[in-house]
Coordinates of C-alpha atoms in Angstrom, one line a residue:
M1 CA 200.7 -12.8 145.1
R2 CA 198.1 -10.9 143.1
T3 CA 197.2 -8.9 145.9
L4 CA 200.8 -7.4 146.5
P5 CA 200.3 -5.3 143.2
L6 CA 196.8 -4.3 144.4
I7 CA 198.2 -3.1 147.8
V8 CA 201.2 -1.4 146.3
S9 CA 199.0 0.7 143.9
F10 CA 196.5 1.5 146.6
V11 CA 199.2 2.8 149.0
L12 CA 200.5 4.7 146.3
A13 CA 197.2 6.4 145.4
V14 CA 196.6 7.4 148.9
V15 CA 199.9 8.9 148.9
A16 CA 199.4 10.8 145.7
A17 CA 196.2 12.0 146.9
S18 CA 197.3 13.1 150.4
A19 CA 200.0 15.1 148.4
Q20 CA 197.5 16.7 146.1
A21 CA 194.8 17.2 148.9
H22 CA 195.9 21.0 149.5
D23 CA 197.1 22.1 146.1
P24 CA 195.9 25.4 145.2
R25 CA 195.8 24.5 141.7
P26 CA 192.0 23.8 140.3
I27 CA 191.8 20.7 138.5
G28 CA 193.0 21.3 135.1
W29 CA 195.0 24.2 135.8
C30 CA 197.1 24.9 132.8
L31 CA 196.9 21.7 130.8
D32 CA 195.8 23.5 127.7
P33 CA 198.9 23.1 125.3
G34 CA 198.3 26.8 124.5
T35 CA 199.1 28.0 128.1
A36 CA 201.8 27.9 130.8
E37 CA 202.2 28.8 134.5
Q38 CA 203.8 32.0 134.8
E39 CA 205.2 33.5 138.1
V40 CA 203.5 37.2 138.5
A41 CA 204.9 37.8 142.1
K42 CA 207.0 36.5 145.0
F43 CA 205.9 36.7 148.5
E44 CA 208.0 36.4 151.7
L45 CA 206.2 36.2 154.9
S46 CA 208.1 36.7 158.3
P47 CA 207.6 34.6 161.2
A48 CA 206.6 37.9 163.2
Y49 CA 204.0 38.7 160.7
L50 CA 202.7 35.2 160.3
K51 CA 202.5 35.1 164.5
A52 CA 200.6 38.1 164.7
Y53 CA 198.2 37.0 161.6
H54 CA 197.6 33.5 163.5
Q55 CA 196.9 35.0 166.8
R56 CA 193.9 37.4 165.0
Q57 CA 192.3 34.1 163.7
P58 CA 188.9 33.5 165.3
P59 CA 189.2 30.5 167.6
S60 CA 187.0 27.3 166.5
D61 CA 184.4 25.9 168.6
P62 CA 186.4 23.6 171.3
D63 CA 183.5 21.3 171.5
S64 CA 183.6 20.8 167.6
C65 CA 186.4 18.8 167.4
P66 CA 187.7 17.6 171.2
A67 CA 191.6 17.0 170.7
G68 CA 192.3 14.3 173.3
R69 CA 188.7 12.6 173.6
G70 CA 188.4 9.1 171.8
Q71 CA 190.7 8.5 169.3
V72 CA 191.3 11.9 168.3
G73 CA 194.9 13.0 169.3
T74 CA 194.8 16.2 167.4
K75 CA 192.3 18.4 165.5
T76 CA 192.2 16.3 162.5
C77 CA 188.5 15.7 162.3
G78 CA 187.7 18.3 159.8
I79 CA 188.1 21.6 161.7
V80 CA 191.6 23.2 160.8
D81 CA 192.8 25.9 163.0
D82 CA 196.5 25.2 162.7
H83 CA 199.6 27.1 161.8
W84 CA 199.5 25.6 158.4
H85 CA 195.9 26.9 157.6
S86 CA 196.5 30.2 159.0
A87 CA 200.0 30.5 157.1
S88 CA 197.9 29.3 153.8
K89 CA 195.3 32.1 154.3
A90 CA 197.9 34.6 154.9
A91 CA 199.7 33.6 151.7
A92 CA 196.3 33.5 149.7
E93 CA 195.8 37.1 150.8
E94 CA 199.2 38.0 150.0
C95 CA 199.0 36.8 146.3
A96 CA 195.2 38.6 146.1
R97 CA 197.2 41.6 147.0
L98 CA 200.4 41.3 144.8
A99 CA 198.7 39.6 141.9
P100 CA 194.6 39.6 141.4
R101 CA 193.5 36.2 140.3
S102 CA 196.7 34.3 140.9
I103 CA 197.3 31.2 143.0
V104 CA 200.0 30.6 145.6
E105 CA 202.8 28.1 145.5
V106 CA 205.0 27.7 148.7
T107 CA 208.2 27.0 147.9
R108 CA 209.8 27.0 151.9
P109 CA 210.2 25.9 154.2
W110 CA 210.1 22.1 153.6
S111 CA 207.7 21.4 156.4
Y112 CA 204.7 23.6 155.0
N113 CA 204.7 21.1 152.1
D114 CA 205.6 18.1 154.0
L115 CA 202.7 15.2 154.4
S116 CA 202.4 16.0 157.9
H117 CA 202.4 19.6 157.5
H118 CA 199.6 19.9 160.1
Q119 CA 201.6 18.4 162.5
F120 CA 205.1 19.9 161.7
Y121 CA 204.8 23.3 160.1
R122 CA 205.0 26.4 162.7
V123 CA 204.4 30.0 162.0
D124 CA 207.7 30.8 163.2
E125 CA 209.1 29.5 160.3
G126 CA 208.1 31.9 158.1
L127 CA 206.6 31.4 154.5
S128 CA 208.0 32.0 151.0
G129 CA 206.6 31.3 147.5
R130 CA 205.1 32.8 144.3
C131 CA 202.1 33.6 142.7
L132 CA 201.3 32.1 139.6
R133 CA 198.6 32.7 136.9
C134 CA 198.1 30.5 134.0
V135 CA 198.6 32.7 130.8
P136 CA 198.5 31.8 127.1
V137 CA 201.3 30.9 125.2
P138 CA 202.2 32.7 121.5
A139 CA 202.1 30.0 119.0
R140 CA 205.4 29.5 117.6
K141 CA 205.7 30.8 113.8
A142 CA 206.8 27.9 111.3
R143 CA 210.2 29.0 109.6
S144 CA 210.0 28.9 106.0
G145 CA 212.7 26.9 104.4
K146 CA 214.9 27.9 101.5

């Protein structure tokens, strides 16, 4: 029975790591108690814009990750040229344009943030989100008691 807690812990760690695998926040982002995340811009990328953006991306080397050969059914061997990747690049460029030195937080659609986002997300869903910065929070002034 001692192995069950270990297995559960391992599974939870793997799921947590997968969820954080593409988090654009740098390690330690805004952990200082004197800082807070602040939305500095919002974006909405239309399906038409993302489709055109995706089509302009250079193709990857077809032999670098041969889908269908061996045990690789989709391009999951380190080469990412899918819809999710194109949309991520477009969102990063949009935040860089709207609010330099900000990071991206995608809020819609659900499939973009799903654990299987490379499989489910398609550029024809569009993309919405916000650009964030970590900013200093003014210290609270102590109240003087009477």
